[in-house]
Amino acid sequence: MRVFKFGGASVKDAAGIKNVYSVLQTAGYEDVLLVVSAMGKTTNALELVIKNYFDKSPELQSSVQEIKKYHNEILLDLFEDEKNEVFAAVNAQFAELEYFLAHNKSPNYNFVYDQIVSYGELISTTVLSHFMNFMGIKTQWLDVRNFVKTDSNYRDAEVDWELTQQNISKNVKRKILNITQGFLGSDENNFTTTLGREGSDYTAAIFAYCLNAESVTIWKDVPGVMNADPRYFENASLLNQISYREAIELAFYGATVIHPKTLQPLQKKEIPLYVKSFINPLLPGTSVSKGATLEPYMPCFIVKRNQLLLSLSSIDFSFIMEEHISEIFGLFHEYKLKVNLIQNSAISFSVCIEDKFDNFKDVNAILSKKFKVDFTEHVTLYTIRHFDEKAAHTVEENKTVILKQVSTETMQIITQES
Ligand code: ADP
Ligand code: ASP
Ligand code: MG
């Protein structure tokens, strides 16, 4: 069996969905399982609904209407005839969502988040599945929550591999085009959970692992994994092949083309991963497999913007030692600050952190009681894998470098944005 993953960008409008159909015509769809994300930026739009819900904002209704309108326009474009049963099916899902908003009693933000945000994927797969049937491809729509079982750590749930394996082995039919949702799972009480933002790649890997799939293909708006994000680097070029290890390193340092959790299950069973263009499905794209040498061999660049560089030194000129470091990291963990680089010297301890949840103010107040705290906001962290002098120069040119760290294969540079 092959597993294909189509992300939000590939199904962002009616033309995108029609294109999925033509990709399937080219790539084949027998014995295939499709994992699909919410359309376009629907997850962000649902996050706004959640915010409005908790803020008791008068905008709540209009934020839901906006999402309905977006989907309805796509439906009209795809099916024209409003009598097609897909309209009722999608309306029923919106009705469920509205029922939840009207009747929910749980104050648990993360729980509520997962119950609401999941409609993005439930709806996109409903639309896609109906469209494939409409075009003459028979499909089986699977509710992923009956397959991927997780703990109840809402928004970042951990997969229960044993239960998930059992469900998938028993209940996924072969020889038919299966369509299911990325990103979602369910806990022991069958409440919806999610695997973390951008988690649909990971869902594809979970199914591939449990099905002993022949391969996974993630279809992207780029030709494959490139040596840099083409949005930021004009001359980014395609990597024809890379190893799992290289892909893990790139994802770890922040190359957003593959979700970091995706690689490990595939590596364990040596299931090849292909990253291919949904615009040109005949092009070979990137192949990720065991021990493959980076081909062509070249420096790879990863950029993380809007980082914060924090330097701590002790007030009494003593060294920052193990017990301090463990306390500092405990705080980062508690306040969900993500550490992307660490540098320790005799008198100061520096970390580059990402403050997604706007918690640094609180952490700063706590740290300032014990340490001398210096920080610079809005810095950029560049990582260069397989760096050379020219690559470092490309990054440093016309910028103020405020920290640099080098290991055998990787150079990291923090620059100040001007
Ligand atoms: P999806 O629709 O599957 O969620 P994403 O938008 O998350 O797709 O991922 C594709 C995007 O990843 C590309 O448009 C590109 O801008 C970005 N990207 C970041 N790093 C790389 C890289 N090294 N190679 C290719 N694309 C990259
Ligand atoms: N729709 C989810 C998100 O945008 C999951 C995914 O697309 O991978 O985060
Ligand atoms: Mg994505």
Coordinates of C-alpha atoms and ligand atoms in Angstrom, one line a residue:
M1 CA 0.0 0.0 0.0
R2 CA 1.1 3.6 -0.6
V3 CA 0.3 6.5 1.6
F4 CA -0.2 10.0 0.0
K5 CA -0.4 13.2 2.1
F6 CA -2.0 16.3 0.7
G7 CA -1.5 19.4 2.8
G8 CA -3.6 22.6 3.1
A9 CA -1.9 24.3 0.2
S10 CA -2.9 21.5 -2.2
V11 CA -6.6 21.7 -1.4
K12 CA -6.9 25.4 -0.9
D13 CA -9.5 26.0 -3.6
A14 CA -11.6 24.1 -6.2
A15 CA -8.8 24.1 -8.7
G16 CA -6.5 22.5 -6.0
I17 CA -9.1 19.7 -5.4
K18 CA -9.4 19.1 -9.1
N19 CA -5.6 19.0 -9.3
V20 CA -5.6 16.3 -6.6
Y21 CA -7.8 14.2 -8.9
S22 CA -5.3 14.7 -11.7
V23 CA -2.3 13.9 -9.5
L24 CA -4.1 10.6 -8.6
Q25 CA -4.7 9.9 -12.3
T26 CA -0.9 10.3 -12.9
A27 CA 0.4 8.6 -9.7
G28 CA -2.3 5.8 -9.5
Y29 CA -4.8 5.3 -6.7
E30 CA -5.3 1.6 -6.3
D31 CA -4.2 0.4 -2.9
V32 CA -3.6 4.0 -1.7
L33 CA -4.5 5.8 1.5
L34 CA -4.9 9.6 1.3
V35 CA -4.2 11.7 4.4
V36 CA -5.6 15.2 3.9
S37 CA -5.3 18.4 5.9
A38 CA -7.8 21.2 6.3
M39 CA -8.2 23.4 3.2
G40 CA -5.9 26.3 2.9
K41 CA -5.7 28.4 6.1
T42 CA -8.8 26.8 7.6
T43 CA -7.0 25.8 10.8
N44 CA -5.9 29.4 11.4
A45 CA -9.5 30.5 10.8
L46 CA -10.8 28.0 13.3
E47 CA -8.2 29.2 15.8
L48 CA -9.8 32.6 15.5
V49 CA -13.2 31.0 16.2
I50 CA -11.8 29.5 19.3
K51 CA -10.3 32.8 20.4
N52 CA -13.6 34.5 19.8
Y53 CA -15.4 31.8 21.7
F54 CA -13.2 32.2 24.8
D55 CA -13.2 36.0 24.6
K56 CA -17.0 35.9 24.3
S57 CA -16.5 38.2 21.3
P58 CA -19.4 39.4 19.2
E59 CA -17.3 38.4 16.2
L60 CA -17.8 34.7 17.0
Q61 CA -20.7 34.2 14.6
S62 CA -19.1 36.0 11.7
S63 CA -15.9 34.1 12.1
V64 CA -17.8 30.8 11.7
Q65 CA -19.8 32.3 8.8
E66 CA -16.5 33.2 7.0
I67 CA -15.4 29.6 7.1
K68 CA -18.7 28.4 5.9
K69 CA -18.7 30.8 3.0
Y70 CA -15.2 29.8 2.0
H71 CA -16.2 26.1 1.9
N72 CA -19.5 26.7 0.2
E73 CA -17.8 28.6 -2.6
I74 CA -15.5 25.7 -3.2
L75 CA -18.5 23.3 -3.2
L76 CA -20.4 25.4 -5.7
D77 CA -17.4 25.5 -7.9
L78 CA -16.8 21.7 -7.7
F79 CA -20.4 20.4 -7.8
E80 CA -22.6 23.2 -9.1
D81 CA -25.8 21.2 -8.3
E82 CA -26.8 22.1 -4.8
K83 CA -28.7 18.9 -4.7
N84 CA -25.5 16.9 -4.5
E85 CA -25.4 15.2 -1.1
V86 CA -22.0 16.7 -0.3
F87 CA -23.9 20.0 0.6
A88 CA -25.9 18.3 3.2
A89 CA -22.9 16.4 4.5
V90 CA -20.8 19.5 5.0
N91 CA -23.8 21.4 6.4
A92 CA -24.2 18.7 9.0
Q93 CA -20.6 19.1 10.1
F94 CA -21.0 22.8 10.5
A95 CA -24.2 22.2 12.4
E96 CA -22.3 19.9 14.8
L97 CA -19.6 22.6 15.3
E98 CA -22.3 25.2 16.1
Y99 CA -24.0 22.8 18.4
F100 CA -20.7 22.3 20.3
L101 CA -20.2 26.1 20.5
A102 CA -23.7 26.6 21.9
H103 CA -23.6 23.7 24.4
N104 CA -20.1 23.2 25.5
K105 CA -19.5 23.5 29.3
S106 CA -15.8 22.7 29.5
P107 CA -13.6 25.6 30.4
N108 CA -10.5 23.6 29.3
Y109 CA -9.0 25.6 26.5
N110 CA -6.9 22.8 25.0
F111 CA -9.8 20.4 25.0
V112 CA -12.2 22.9 23.4
Y113 CA -9.5 23.8 20.9
D114 CA -9.2 20.2 19.6
Q115 CA -13.0 19.7 19.5
I116 CA -13.3 22.8 17.3
V117 CA -10.2 22.8 15.1
S118 CA -10.8 19.2 14.0
Y119 CA -13.7 20.3 11.7
G120 CA -11.2 21.6 9.2
E121 CA -10.0 18.1 8.4
L122 CA -13.4 16.5 8.8
I123 CA -14.8 18.8 6.3
S124 CA -11.9 18.8 3.8
T125 CA -11.9 15.0 3.6
T126 CA -15.7 14.9 3.2
V127 CA -15.4 17.3 0.2
L128 CA -12.5 15.4 -1.3
S129 CA -14.1 12.1 -0.9
H130 CA -17.4 13.2 -2.5
F131 CA -15.5 14.9 -5.3
M132 CA -13.5 11.7 -6.1
N133 CA -16.8 9.7 -6.2
F134 CA -18.3 12.4 -8.4
M135 CA -15.4 12.0 -10.8
G136 CA -15.8 8.2 -10.8
I137 CA -13.2 7.1 -8.3
K138 CA -14.7 5.0 -5.6
T139 CA -13.5 6.0 -2.2
Q140 CA -13.8 4.9 1.4
W141 CA -14.0 7.8 3.9
L142 CA -12.3 6.9 7.2
D143 CA -12.8 8.8 10.4
V144 CA -9.2 8.8 11.6
R145 CA -10.4 9.0 15.2
N146 CA -11.4 5.4 15.0
F147 CA -7.8 4.5 14.1
V148 CA -5.3 6.9 15.7
K149 CA -5.7 6.5 19.5
T150 CA -3.8 8.9 21.8
D151 CA -3.5 10.1 25.4
S152 CA -5.6 13.1 26.5
N153 CA -2.8 15.7 26.1
Y154 CA -5.0 17.9 24.0
R155 CA -3.2 19.9 21.2
D156 CA -0.1 17.8 21.5
A157 CA -1.4 14.3 22.0
E158 CA 0.9 11.3 22.2
V159 CA 0.0 8.3 20.0
D160 CA -0.9 5.0 21.6
W161 CA 1.0 2.8 19.1
E162 CA -0.4 -0.5 20.2
L163 CA -4.1 0.4 20.0
T164 CA -3.5 2.4 16.8
Q165 CA -1.7 -0.6 15.2
Q166 CA -4.6 -2.9 16.1
N167 CA -7.2 -0.6 14.7
I168 CA -5.3 0.0 11.5
S169 CA -4.4 -3.7 10.9
K170 CA -8.0 -4.7 11.5
N171 CA -10.0 -2.1 9.7
V172 CA -8.2 -0.5 6.8
K173 CA -9.5 -2.1 3.6
R174 CA -7.0 -2.5 0.8
K175 CA -7.5 -2.2 -3.0
I176 CA -9.7 0.9 -2.6
L177 CA -8.9 4.6 -2.3
N178 CA -9.1 5.3 1.4
I179 CA -9.4 9.0 2.4
T180 CA -8.7 10.1 6.0
Q181 CA -7.9 13.2 8.1
G182 CA -4.4 14.2 9.1
F183 CA -3.6 15.8 12.4
L184 CA -6.5 14.2 14.5
G185 CA -6.8 11.3 16.9
S186 CA -9.0 10.4 19.8
D187 CA -8.5 9.6 23.4
E188 CA -9.8 6.8 25.5
N189 CA -13.2 8.5 26.0
N190 CA -13.3 9.1 22.2
F191 CA -12.9 12.8 22.5
T192 CA -11.0 14.4 19.6
T193 CA -7.3 15.1 20.1
T194 CA -4.7 16.7 17.8
L195 CA -1.1 15.9 17.2
G196 CA 0.3 19.4 17.1
R197 CA 0.1 22.0 14.4
E198 CA 1.3 20.8 11.0
G199 CA 0.8 17.3 12.2
S200 CA -0.7 15.8 9.1
D201 CA 2.7 14.6 7.8
Y202 CA 3.0 12.6 11.0
T203 CA -0.4 11.0 10.5
A204 CA 0.8 9.8 7.1
A205 CA 3.8 8.2 8.8
I206 CA 1.7 6.6 11.5
F207 CA -0.5 4.9 8.9
A208 CA 2.5 3.9 6.8
Y209 CA 4.2 2.4 9.8
C210 CA 1.1 0.4 10.9
L211 CA 0.3 -0.7 7.3
N212 CA 3.9 -1.6 6.5
A213 CA 3.4 0.6 3.5
E214 CA 5.5 0.5 0.4
S215 CA 6.1 4.3 0.5
V216 CA 4.8 7.7 1.7
T217 CA 4.5 10.6 -0.7
I218 CA 3.9 14.1 0.6
W219 CA 2.7 16.4 -2.2
K220 CA 3.8 20.0 -1.9
D221 CA 3.8 23.3 -3.7
V222 CA 7.6 23.0 -4.1
P223 CA 9.5 20.6 -6.2
G224 CA 10.7 18.6 -3.1
V225 CA 13.1 19.2 -0.2
M226 CA 15.3 22.1 -1.3
N227 CA 18.6 23.3 0.2
A228 CA 16.7 26.3 1.6
D229 CA 13.1 27.6 1.9
P230 CA 12.5 29.1 -1.6
R231 CA 10.4 31.8 0.0
Y232 CA 13.5 33.3 1.6
F233 CA 16.3 32.1 -0.7
E234 CA 16.1 33.0 -4.3
N235 CA 18.6 30.4 -5.5
A236 CA 17.3 27.4 -3.5
S237 CA 17.9 24.2 -5.4
L238 CA 16.3 20.7 -5.2
L239 CA 17.9 17.9 -3.2
N240 CA 17.4 14.7 -5.2
Q241 CA 18.0 12.4 -2.4
I242 CA 18.8 12.6 1.3
S243 CA 19.0 10.2 4.2
Y244 CA 16.5 9.9 7.0
R245 CA 19.2 11.3 9.3
E246 CA 19.6 14.4 7.1
A247 CA 15.9 14.9 6.9
I248 CA 15.6 14.6 10.7
E249 CA 18.4 17.2 11.1
L250 CA 16.8 19.6 8.7
A251 CA 13.3 19.2 10.2
F252 CA 14.8 19.5 13.7
Y253 CA 16.5 22.8 12.9
G254 CA 13.3 24.1 11.5
A255 CA 12.9 23.3 7.8
T256 CA 9.1 23.4 7.7
V257 CA 8.8 21.2 4.6
I258 CA 8.5 18.0 6.7
H259 CA 7.1 17.8 10.2
P260 CA 9.9 16.6 12.5
K261 CA 7.9 13.7 14.0
T262 CA 7.3 12.2 10.6
L263 CA 10.7 10.7 9.9
Q264 CA 11.3 8.3 12.9
P265 CA 8.5 5.9 12.3
L266 CA 9.4 5.7 8.6
Q267 CA 13.1 5.2 9.4
K268 CA 12.3 2.4 11.8
K269 CA 10.7 0.3 9.1
E270 CA 12.8 1.8 6.3
I271 CA 9.8 3.0 4.4
P272 CA 10.9 5.5 1.7
L273 CA 9.5 9.0 1.8
Y274 CA 9.0 11.0 -1.4
V275 CA 8.5 14.7 -1.3
K276 CA 7.0 15.7 -4.7
S277 CA 5.3 18.6 -6.4
F278 CA 1.6 18.5 -6.8
I279 CA 2.0 20.9 -9.7
N280 CA 4.3 18.6 -11.6
P281 CA 3.6 15.1 -10.3
L282 CA 5.8 13.5 -13.0
L283 CA 9.0 15.1 -11.7
P284 CA 10.9 12.8 -9.3
G285 CA 11.1 15.2 -6.3
T286 CA 13.2 14.2 -3.3
S287 CA 13.6 10.7 -2.1
V288 CA 14.4 10.2 1.6
S289 CA 15.8 6.8 2.5
K290 CA 18.3 4.9 4.6
G291 CA 21.9 6.0 4.3
A292 CA 21.3 7.9 1.1
T293 CA 24.0 10.5 0.5
L294 CA 23.0 14.1 0.2
E295 CA 22.7 14.5 -3.5
P296 CA 23.8 17.0 -4.8
Y297 CA 26.1 17.7 -1.8
M298 CA 25.7 21.3 -0.9
P299 CA 25.1 23.6 2.1
C300 CA 21.5 23.6 3.4
F301 CA 20.1 26.7 5.0
I302 CA 17.3 27.0 7.6
V303 CA 16.0 30.3 8.8
K304 CA 14.1 30.9 12.0
R305 CA 12.9 34.5 12.4
N306 CA 11.6 36.3 15.4
Q307 CA 13.8 34.6 18.0
L308 CA 14.9 36.0 21.3
L309 CA 18.5 35.8 22.5
L310 CA 18.7 35.6 26.2
S311 CA 21.9 35.9 28.2
L312 CA 22.1 35.2 31.9
S313 CA 24.9 35.8 34.3
S314 CA 25.0 35.4 38.0
I315 CA 24.6 38.5 40.1
D316 CA 27.5 37.6 42.4
F317 CA 29.9 36.7 39.6
S318 CA 29.8 33.0 40.4
F319 CA 29.4 30.5 37.6
I320 CA 26.1 29.2 36.2
M321 CA 26.1 25.6 37.2
E322 CA 24.0 22.5 36.8
E323 CA 21.4 23.3 39.4
H324 CA 20.8 26.8 37.9
I325 CA 20.6 25.3 34.4
S326 CA 18.1 22.7 35.5
E327 CA 16.0 25.4 37.1
I328 CA 16.2 27.7 34.0
F329 CA 15.1 24.8 31.7
G330 CA 12.3 23.9 34.1
L331 CA 11.0 27.4 33.7
F332 CA 11.3 27.3 29.9
H333 CA 9.4 24.0 29.8
E334 CA 6.7 25.3 32.1
Y335 CA 6.2 28.5 30.1
K336 CA 6.4 26.7 26.7
L337 CA 9.5 28.6 25.5
K338 CA 11.3 26.6 22.8
V339 CA 15.1 26.5 23.0
N340 CA 16.8 26.5 19.6
L341 CA 20.4 27.1 20.6
I342 CA 22.4 27.0 23.8
Q343 CA 25.8 28.5 24.5
N344 CA 27.6 28.4 27.9
S345 CA 30.7 30.3 28.9
A346 CA 32.4 30.9 32.2
I347 CA 30.4 34.0 33.0
S348 CA 27.3 33.8 31.0
F349 CA 24.7 31.4 29.7
S350 CA 23.0 32.2 26.5
V351 CA 20.0 30.6 24.8
C352 CA 18.1 31.4 21.7
I353 CA 14.4 30.9 22.3
E354 CA 11.1 31.1 20.6
D355 CA 8.2 32.6 22.5
K356 CA 5.2 31.4 20.6
F357 CA 2.8 31.9 23.5
D358 CA 4.0 35.3 24.6
N359 CA 5.2 34.1 28.0
F360 CA 8.7 35.6 28.1
K361 CA 7.6 38.6 30.2
D362 CA 6.6 36.3 33.1
V363 CA 9.8 34.2 32.8
N364 CA 11.9 37.3 32.7
A365 CA 10.4 38.5 35.9
I366 CA 11.2 35.3 37.7
L367 CA 14.8 35.0 36.3
S368 CA 15.5 38.7 37.1
K369 CA 15.3 37.9 40.8
K370 CA 18.2 35.5 40.6
F371 CA 20.3 36.5 37.6
K372 CA 21.4 39.4 35.6
V373 CA 19.3 39.1 32.5
D374 CA 20.1 40.6 29.1
F375 CA 18.0 39.9 26.0
T376 CA 17.6 40.9 22.4
E377 CA 14.3 40.4 20.7
H378 CA 13.5 39.8 17.0
V379 CA 16.8 38.2 16.2
T380 CA 17.1 35.6 13.3
L381 CA 18.7 32.2 13.7
Y382 CA 20.3 30.7 10.6
T383 CA 21.4 27.1 10.6
I384 CA 23.7 25.9 7.8
R385 CA 24.2 22.2 7.5
H386 CA 27.3 21.2 5.6
F387 CA 28.6 24.7 5.8
D388 CA 31.5 26.2 3.9
E389 CA 33.0 29.6 3.9
K390 CA 30.9 30.8 1.0
A391 CA 27.7 29.7 2.7
A392 CA 28.6 31.5 5.9
H393 CA 29.4 34.6 4.0
T394 CA 26.0 34.5 2.2
V395 CA 24.3 34.6 5.6
E396 CA 26.6 37.1 7.3
E397 CA 26.8 39.6 4.5
N398 CA 25.2 43.0 5.4
K399 CA 24.1 41.7 8.8
T400 CA 25.2 42.1 12.4
V401 CA 26.2 38.8 13.7
I402 CA 25.7 38.5 17.5
L403 CA 26.4 34.9 18.1
K404 CA 28.0 32.0 16.2
Q405 CA 28.3 28.3 17.0
V406 CA 30.1 25.7 14.9
S407 CA 30.1 21.9 15.1
T408 CA 31.5 19.5 12.5
E409 CA 28.5 19.6 10.2
T410 CA 26.5 22.5 11.4
M411 CA 27.0 26.2 11.8
Q412 CA 24.5 28.4 13.6
I413 CA 24.5 32.2 13.3
I414 CA 22.3 34.6 15.1
T415 CA 21.9 38.0 13.4
Q416 CA 20.1 41.1 14.4
E417 CA 17.4 42.3 12.1
S418 CA 17.9 45.9 11.0
Ligands
ADP1 P1 1.5 21.7 3.4 O1 0.5 22.3 2.5 O2 1.8 20.3 3.1 O3 1.1 21.9 4.9 P2 3.6 23.5 3.9 O4 3.2 24.9 3.5 O5 3.6 23.2 5.4 O6 2.8 22.4 3.1 O7 5.1 23.2 3.4 C1 5.6 23.6 2.2 C2 6.4 24.8 2.3 O8 7.6 24.6 3.0 C3 6.9 25.4 1.0 O9 6.0 26.2 0.3 C4 8.2 26.1 1.4 O10 8.0 27.5 1.5 C5 8.5 25.6 2.8 N1 9.8 25.1 3.0 C6 10.6 25.4 4.1 N2 11.8 24.8 4.0 C7 11.8 24.2 2.8 C8 12.8 23.4 2.1 N3 14.0 23.2 2.7 N4 12.5 22.9 0.9 C9 11.3 23.1 0.4 N5 10.3 23.8 1.0 C10 10.6 24.4 2.2
ASP2 N1 -4.4 21.6 9.5 C1 -3.4 21.4 10.5 C2 -2.5 22.7 10.6 O1 -2.7 23.6 9.8 C3 -2.5 20.2 10.3 C4 -1.7 20.2 9.0 O2 -2.0 20.9 8.1 O3 -0.7 19.5 9.0 O4 -1.7 22.8 11.5
MG3 MG 1.4 22.5 6.5

